[in-house]
């Protein structure tokens, strides 16, 4: 006897089988339907034999136009460009007939085979979008209005959900609006095992479960039953609360589910199916097993719940309805309705009613509440909320496929991500991961499944990290493969111990007017370009472009730009050197400049600097000086708050783009200044300059010939946050007025 008839599972089995030896027997790979007794029906269990439209001819594929279809919750609405007829001759019937014909053509264009459909009725058809999934079920419910002018459809497979409507004529009236009506939440039906005629599992079904490594003990403890329907048999998963039957879900061995309750109608042989949603309460499968538990596991199917038990986890429940096609884009309901999408007493508006696709008189409400149709899928969370409230750790062990992950995301955001964990299903052959708990149990065994659960990881919360998430970067830092871990040397021996330039840091440079701040930064950039080939973007508002070019070229070529007084006896740079220097300038520097009279604000500067990073790969940004930026701020914001926010923006830019920023800020007016270097706290505007920067440097030069050489420059390194990059101290340089170069000054201690 062969039990399995499921192409996708077979496909997965074939993928997995070569390197993983299934723990189930060989017969698992064979395919047939389970038959009962002497009746050798070829029908699938409870399948299409009771379809409303028995004349419907099954077509395995249709001439669909894939580009015209949208899936996963998107609606397809095709109000065609066929204009409504201006004038129609003949009786009303002719009009109906004609529009029905046009409507059918439109449906056919969409791949919906409506030939056998009758206006005013519902039809169960093969969905052109999903082809009914692996089991090829007729999951598309199509309704055509009585006048034949309008069609509505919806695919009831959770993983498809394609729905839409179309009209024969654009703007034509349709009767479907009349179907809108209100309905109130109905009282839940109470059911019993005897009423549902449930009975113990037969040997065939027990061996079916055995193939899936589910033991008889587990089946008994979970009250897994069977149900006979004429000559067929289905598995009955009983949903209980405090040991009392609340609902029941039926499934044949082909994995086709009936999410309905069955009861005998007046005619003995005619089983009717009613929607579970309408009459029984939606709860978790295995609910009693999580009562009072701190740690609970949520899986996507009953088989997975049973598999977890085989791995030693009873504290596990399965969602009743499987996974949604996508994560809902809707906002969550308010806190007090977090789990409910149809609170008691809510009046639900049904837009239209459609029969489910199994040929039964089943009706499903669409858009039945204020939060939309998808949210009704999670009603079980509300119904079981007291079981979930106490849990401090919820392991989401949903399927590894996209719908399973969407389910995990939906559950996590409703239950609170901070207490959720997730599992990673192990890899099988060809890097294909196992899909769910039952697969892991079947192919790797109970211990492997146990290990998967025990190594569940915290559910990710956006913005909340662990060092583990950065191990790659930390490793690279340790092994110094990132580059510039110790910073780039300034090019001056006297500063090597004090200040090295690290990408992504902010250096504030200050000093009294005319101390040589801009000159020193220019010289530093020239050195960095020579040493590390860095390129820069300059926002130097005080400099005329041509003068800035002159200063940079002099430092590069080491000759004065002009034959002028300042050049003293030094030889002027030649035309060739000048031309070569121009190429270097344009290759090395990019300029941010306000072409009009307005002042640039910091956002504008940083946006352009980002562009320079992306376009030219610049490694450094110079903003010189702070007071030349536009500092308009809201009336209720203090300068201190403003400076703090501005520096935060600059630092973020630096870090995100691995770009070093030099920001020049002037000291406030110094009263009783005696000629010494100012303090970083003297910077005009706010103490945030010193507080927020990574490095703080004061440039000071001697102007008293009696105190020392007049060309001597003191580079006072007053703050270094990153000890790898330097330390506090002073370095002495000499300024060459002719060429603008800075050279290492002889250290007084070296002289001795
Ligand atoms: N050590 C020095 N010796 C002599 N002249 C110098 C020295 N350093 C800079 N200068 C000269 O001082 C002038 C101003 O230099 P620079 O623009 O770099 O100063 P600054 O501190 O940026 O000035 P400001 O605060 O006004 O922007 C330039 O003409 C430069 O040549």
Tab-separated table of C-alpha atoms and ligand atoms in Angstrom, residues 512-519 542 666 701 710-713 735 737, ligand 1:
chain	number	residue	atom	x	y	z
A	512	UNK	CA	43.108	82.241	16.971
A	513	UNK	CA	42.606	84.085	13.664
A	514	UNK	CA	45.545	83.870	11.308
A	515	UNK	CA	47.185	81.123	13.284
A	516	UNK	CA	47.528	79.011	10.160
A	517	UNK	CA	44.642	76.531	10.612
A	518	UNK	CA	43.677	76.470	6.943
A	519	UNK	CA	47.274	76.338	5.804
A	542	UNK	CA	36.608	81.804	3.009
A	666	UNK	CA	37.019	79.732	15.781
A	701	UNK	CA	52.000	80.038	16.014
A	710	UNK	CA	58.686	83.299	14.213
A	711	UNK	CA	57.860	80.565	11.697
A	712	UNK	CA	57.321	77.945	14.382
A	713	UNK	CA	53.906	76.320	14.571
A	735	UNK	CA	56.094	77.040	8.253
A	737	UNK	CA	56.183	81.172	3.908
B	1	LIG	N1	53.638	79.879	11.079
B	1	LIG	C1	53.351	80.886	10.282
B	1	LIG	N2	54.261	81.869	10.123
B	1	LIG	C2	53.998	82.882	9.328
B	1	LIG	N3	52.861	83.043	8.665
B	1	LIG	C3	51.923	82.109	8.772
B	1	LIG	C4	52.113	80.984	9.575
B	1	LIG	N4	51.028	80.212	9.498
B	1	LIG	C5	50.172	80.839	8.677
B	1	LIG	N5	50.708	81.984	8.250
B	1	LIG	C6	50.078	82.938	7.361
B	1	LIG	O1	48.934	83.427	8.001
B	1	LIG	C7	47.928	83.676	7.082
B	1	LIG	C8	46.641	83.022	7.532
B	1	LIG	O2	46.782	81.650	7.517
B	1	LIG	P1	45.538	80.751	7.612
B	1	LIG	O3	44.490	81.234	6.654
B	1	LIG	O4	45.942	79.359	7.510
B	1	LIG	O5	45.096	81.061	9.078
B	1	LIG	P2	43.744	80.705	9.791
B	1	LIG	O6	44.069	80.351	11.158
B	1	LIG	O7	43.014	79.700	9.001
B	1	LIG	O8	43.036	82.083	9.734
B	1	LIG	P3	41.503	82.446	9.997
B	1	LIG	O9	41.232	82.083	11.386
B	1	LIG	O10	41.454	83.872	9.756
B	1	LIG	O11	40.728	81.645	9.030
B	1	LIG	C9	48.422	83.220	5.769
B	1	LIG	O12	48.862	84.322	5.010
B	1	LIG	C10	49.581	82.340	6.080
B	1	LIG	O13	50.554	82.419	5.059
